[in-house]
CSV table of C-alpha atoms in Angstrom, one decimal:
chain,number,residue,atom,x,y,z
A,8,MET,CA,158.5,220.0,-183.8
A,9,LEU,CA,156.3,222.9,-182.9
A,10,GLU,CA,157.7,223.3,-179.4
A,11,ARG,CA,161.0,225.3,-179.2
A,12,GLY,CA,163.8,223.3,-177.7
A,13,LEU,CA,162.4,219.9,-178.5
A,14,ARG,CA,163.7,217.7,-181.2
A,15,HIS,CA,162.7,214.5,-182.9
A,16,VAL,CA,164.6,211.4,-181.6
A,17,PRO,CA,164.1,208.3,-183.7
A,18,ILE,CA,163.5,205.4,-181.3
A,19,ALA,CA,166.1,203.3,-183.1
A,20,SER,CA,168.8,205.8,-182.0
A,21,LEU,CA,168.2,205.0,-178.3
A,22,ALA,CA,170.0,201.7,-178.1
A,23,PRO,CA,171.4,199.0,-180.4
A,24,GLU,CA,168.9,196.4,-179.2
A,25,ILE,CA,166.1,198.8,-180.2
A,26,SER,CA,167.5,199.5,-183.6
A,27,ARG,CA,167.8,195.8,-184.3
A,28,ARG,CA,164.0,195.4,-184.0
A,29,THR,CA,162.6,198.6,-185.4
A,30,VAL,CA,161.9,200.1,-188.8
A,31,THR,CA,162.5,203.9,-189.1
A,32,LEU,CA,160.5,205.5,-191.9
A,33,MET,CA,161.5,209.0,-193.0
A,34,SER,CA,160.4,211.5,-195.6
A,35,PRO,CA,160.4,215.2,-196.4
A,36,ASN,CA,156.9,215.0,-197.6
A,37,LYS,CA,154.9,216.4,-194.7
A,38,ALA,CA,157.5,218.8,-193.3
A,39,PHE,CA,158.1,220.5,-196.6
A,40,ASN,CA,154.5,220.0,-197.9
A,41,ILE,CA,155.5,218.0,-200.9
A,42,PRO,CA,153.4,214.8,-200.6
A,43,ALA,CA,153.1,214.4,-204.3
A,44,ALA,CA,156.9,213.9,-204.4
A,45,GLY,CA,156.5,210.5,-202.9
A,46,CYS,CA,160.0,210.2,-201.7
A,47,ALA,CA,160.6,208.3,-198.5
A,48,TRP,CA,163.0,205.7,-197.1
A,49,ALA,CA,163.3,203.1,-194.5
A,50,ILE,CA,166.2,202.5,-192.2
A,51,ILE,CA,166.3,198.8,-191.1
A,52,GLU,CA,169.4,197.4,-189.4
A,53,ASN,CA,168.1,193.8,-189.0
A,54,ALA,CA,168.5,191.9,-192.3
A,55,ALA,CA,165.6,189.6,-191.7
A,56,LEU,CA,163.3,192.5,-190.8
A,57,ARG,CA,164.6,194.4,-193.9
A,58,HIS,CA,163.8,191.4,-196.1
A,59,ALA,CA,160.2,191.1,-194.7
A,60,PHE,CA,159.7,194.8,-195.1
A,61,SER,CA,161.0,194.6,-198.7
A,62,ILE,CA,158.4,191.9,-199.5
A,63,GLU,CA,155.6,194.1,-198.2
A,64,VAL,CA,156.9,197.2,-200.0
A,65,THR,CA,157.2,195.2,-203.3
A,66,ALA,CA,153.6,193.9,-202.9
A,67,HIS,CA,151.9,197.1,-201.8
A,68,VAL,CA,154.0,200.3,-202.5
A,69,LEU,CA,155.5,202.0,-205.5
A,70,HIS,CA,158.9,200.5,-206.0
A,71,SER,CA,160.9,203.8,-206.2
A,72,PRO,CA,160.3,207.5,-206.2
A,73,SER,CA,160.3,209.5,-209.4
A,74,VAL,CA,163.1,211.8,-210.4
A,75,PHE,CA,160.8,214.6,-209.2
A,76,GLY,CA,160.8,213.0,-205.8
A,77,TYR,CA,164.5,212.9,-205.6
A,78,VAL,CA,164.9,216.4,-206.8
A,79,ALA,CA,162.2,217.7,-204.4
A,80,ALA,CA,163.8,216.0,-201.5
A,81,LEU,CA,167.3,217.2,-202.4
A,82,ALA,CA,166.0,220.8,-202.7
A,83,ALA,CA,164.1,220.6,-199.4
A,84,TYR,CA,167.1,219.3,-197.5
A,85,THR,CA,169.7,221.5,-199.1
A,86,GLY,CA,167.9,224.8,-199.4
A,87,GLY,CA,164.7,224.6,-197.4
A,88,GLU,CA,165.9,225.3,-193.8
A,89,GLU,CA,164.7,228.9,-193.7
A,90,TRP,CA,161.4,228.1,-195.3
A,91,LEU,CA,160.9,225.2,-192.9
A,92,ALA,CA,161.6,227.4,-189.8
A,93,ALA,CA,159.0,230.0,-191.1
A,94,GLU,CA,156.5,227.2,-191.6
A,95,VAL,CA,157.0,225.8,-188.1
A,96,ASP,CA,156.6,229.3,-186.7
A,97,TYR,CA,153.3,229.7,-188.6
A,98,LEU,CA,152.0,226.3,-187.6
A,99,ARG,CA,152.9,227.1,-183.9
A,100,ALA,CA,151.0,230.3,-184.1
A,101,ASN,CA,148.0,228.6,-185.6
A,102,ARG,CA,148.1,225.9,-182.9
A,103,ASP,CA,148.3,228.5,-180.2
A,104,PHE,CA,145.5,230.5,-181.7
A,105,LEU,CA,143.3,227.4,-182.0
A,106,GLU,CA,144.0,226.4,-178.4
A,107,LYS,CA,143.1,229.9,-177.2
A,108,GLU,CA,139.9,230.3,-179.3
A,109,ILE,CA,138.3,226.8,-179.4
A,110,ASP,CA,135.5,226.2,-176.9
A,111,LEU,CA,136.1,222.5,-176.7
A,112,PRO,CA,138.8,220.4,-175.0
A,113,MET,CA,141.8,219.8,-177.2
A,114,ALA,CA,145.0,217.9,-176.8
A,115,HIS,CA,148.1,220.1,-176.8
A,116,VAL,CA,150.2,218.9,-179.8
A,117,GLU,CA,153.9,219.3,-180.0
A,118,ALA,CA,154.9,217.8,-183.4
A,119,THR,CA,151.9,217.9,-185.8
A,120,TYR,CA,149.5,220.3,-187.5
A,121,LEU,CA,146.5,218.0,-186.6
A,122,ALA,CA,144.4,218.9,-183.6
A,123,TRP,CA,142.6,216.2,-181.6
A,124,ILE,CA,139.3,217.8,-180.3
A,125,ASP,CA,137.1,216.2,-177.7
A,126,CYS,CA,133.4,216.7,-178.6
A,127,SER,CA,132.0,214.5,-175.8
A,128,LEU,CA,130.5,217.5,-174.0
A,129,LEU,CA,128.4,218.4,-177.1
A,130,GLY,CA,126.1,215.5,-176.5
A,131,VAL,CA,125.9,214.6,-180.2
A,132,ALA,CA,126.1,211.0,-181.5
A,133,ASP,CA,128.2,211.9,-184.5
A,134,PRO,CA,130.4,215.1,-184.1
A,135,HIS,CA,131.7,214.8,-187.6
A,136,ALA,CA,128.2,215.0,-189.1
A,137,HIS,CA,127.2,217.7,-186.6
A,138,PHE,CA,130.0,220.0,-187.7
A,139,LEU,CA,129.5,219.2,-191.3
A,140,ALA,CA,126.0,220.5,-191.0
A,141,TYR,CA,127.5,223.8,-189.9
A,142,GLY,CA,129.8,223.9,-192.9
A,143,VAL,CA,133.1,222.6,-191.4
A,144,ALA,CA,134.5,219.3,-192.5
A,145,LEU,CA,136.7,217.7,-189.8
A,146,SER,CA,138.1,214.2,-189.9
A,147,PRO,CA,135.8,211.9,-187.9
A,148,GLY,CA,137.3,210.4,-184.7
A,149,THR,CA,135.9,207.0,-185.8
A,150,GLN,CA,138.8,206.8,-188.3
A,151,PHE,CA,141.2,207.0,-185.4
A,152,GLY,CA,139.4,204.8,-182.8
A,153,ASP,CA,137.2,207.3,-180.9
A,154,PRO,CA,133.9,208.6,-182.2
A,155,ARG,CA,133.7,211.3,-179.5
A,156,PHE,CA,136.6,213.2,-181.2
A,157,VAL,CA,137.3,215.0,-184.4
A,158,ARG,CA,140.6,215.9,-186.0
A,159,LEU,CA,141.2,219.4,-187.4
A,160,ASN,CA,144.1,220.2,-189.8
A,161,PHE,CA,145.4,223.7,-188.7
A,162,GLY,CA,148.1,223.7,-191.4
A,163,THR,CA,146.2,226.3,-193.4
A,164,GLN,CA,145.8,230.0,-193.8
A,165,ARG,CA,144.8,231.8,-190.6
A,166,ALA,CA,141.7,233.3,-192.3
A,167,ARG,CA,140.5,229.8,-193.1
A,168,LEU,CA,141.2,228.6,-189.6
A,169,LYS,CA,139.3,231.6,-188.2
A,170,GLN,CA,136.3,230.8,-190.4
A,171,ALA,CA,136.4,227.1,-189.3
A,172,LEU,CA,136.5,228.2,-185.6
A,173,GLU,CA,133.5,230.5,-186.1
A,174,ARG,CA,131.6,227.6,-187.5
A,175,ILE,CA,132.8,225.3,-184.8
A,176,ARG,CA,131.6,227.8,-182.2
A,177,SER,CA,128.2,228.1,-183.9
A,178,ALA,CA,127.9,224.3,-183.9
A,179,SER,CA,129.0,224.1,-180.2
A,180,ARG,CA,126.4,226.5,-178.8
A,181,PRO,CA,123.4,225.0,-177.1
A,182,SER,CA,120.3,224.9,-179.4
A,183,PRO,CA,117.6,227.3,-178.4
A,184,ARG,CA,114.7,225.6,-176.7
A,185,GLY,CA,111.2,226.2,-177.7
């Protein structure tokens, strides 16, 4: 969570009737920046739902994490608290910097390092292609259901974020007429 004082509350923890019909997926992969570890788990109270989930996992997902995945998860959860706190502070600062400096409407995010930027005021048909022409690759909003938006990953070095913002500003300026 990027916002101080907020905490993640799994929906299944709200009431027994909710936990009986939900699947809770958890992993240290994003928080601790270890996606290659491939260690995740599901918490499924309902036996029928757990069985259906197991069938899908068996058909479409690796069956179990590697030894590396277990060791990485164990290390993250037993010794990574200080590192994680510093990472969250850094991401919060990047988010705040981005919100202050970007010249486009952006959703305020509380629990992610992915910014959702509204490009509808630019008047371009394809914001992703438009920004790409200026040397900044953003995830196209079409992948997430809205072609007017782009997604920017601000979980990066501040210098790289500043460079991306400079290019976004250049791409956002009105074209000279003539």
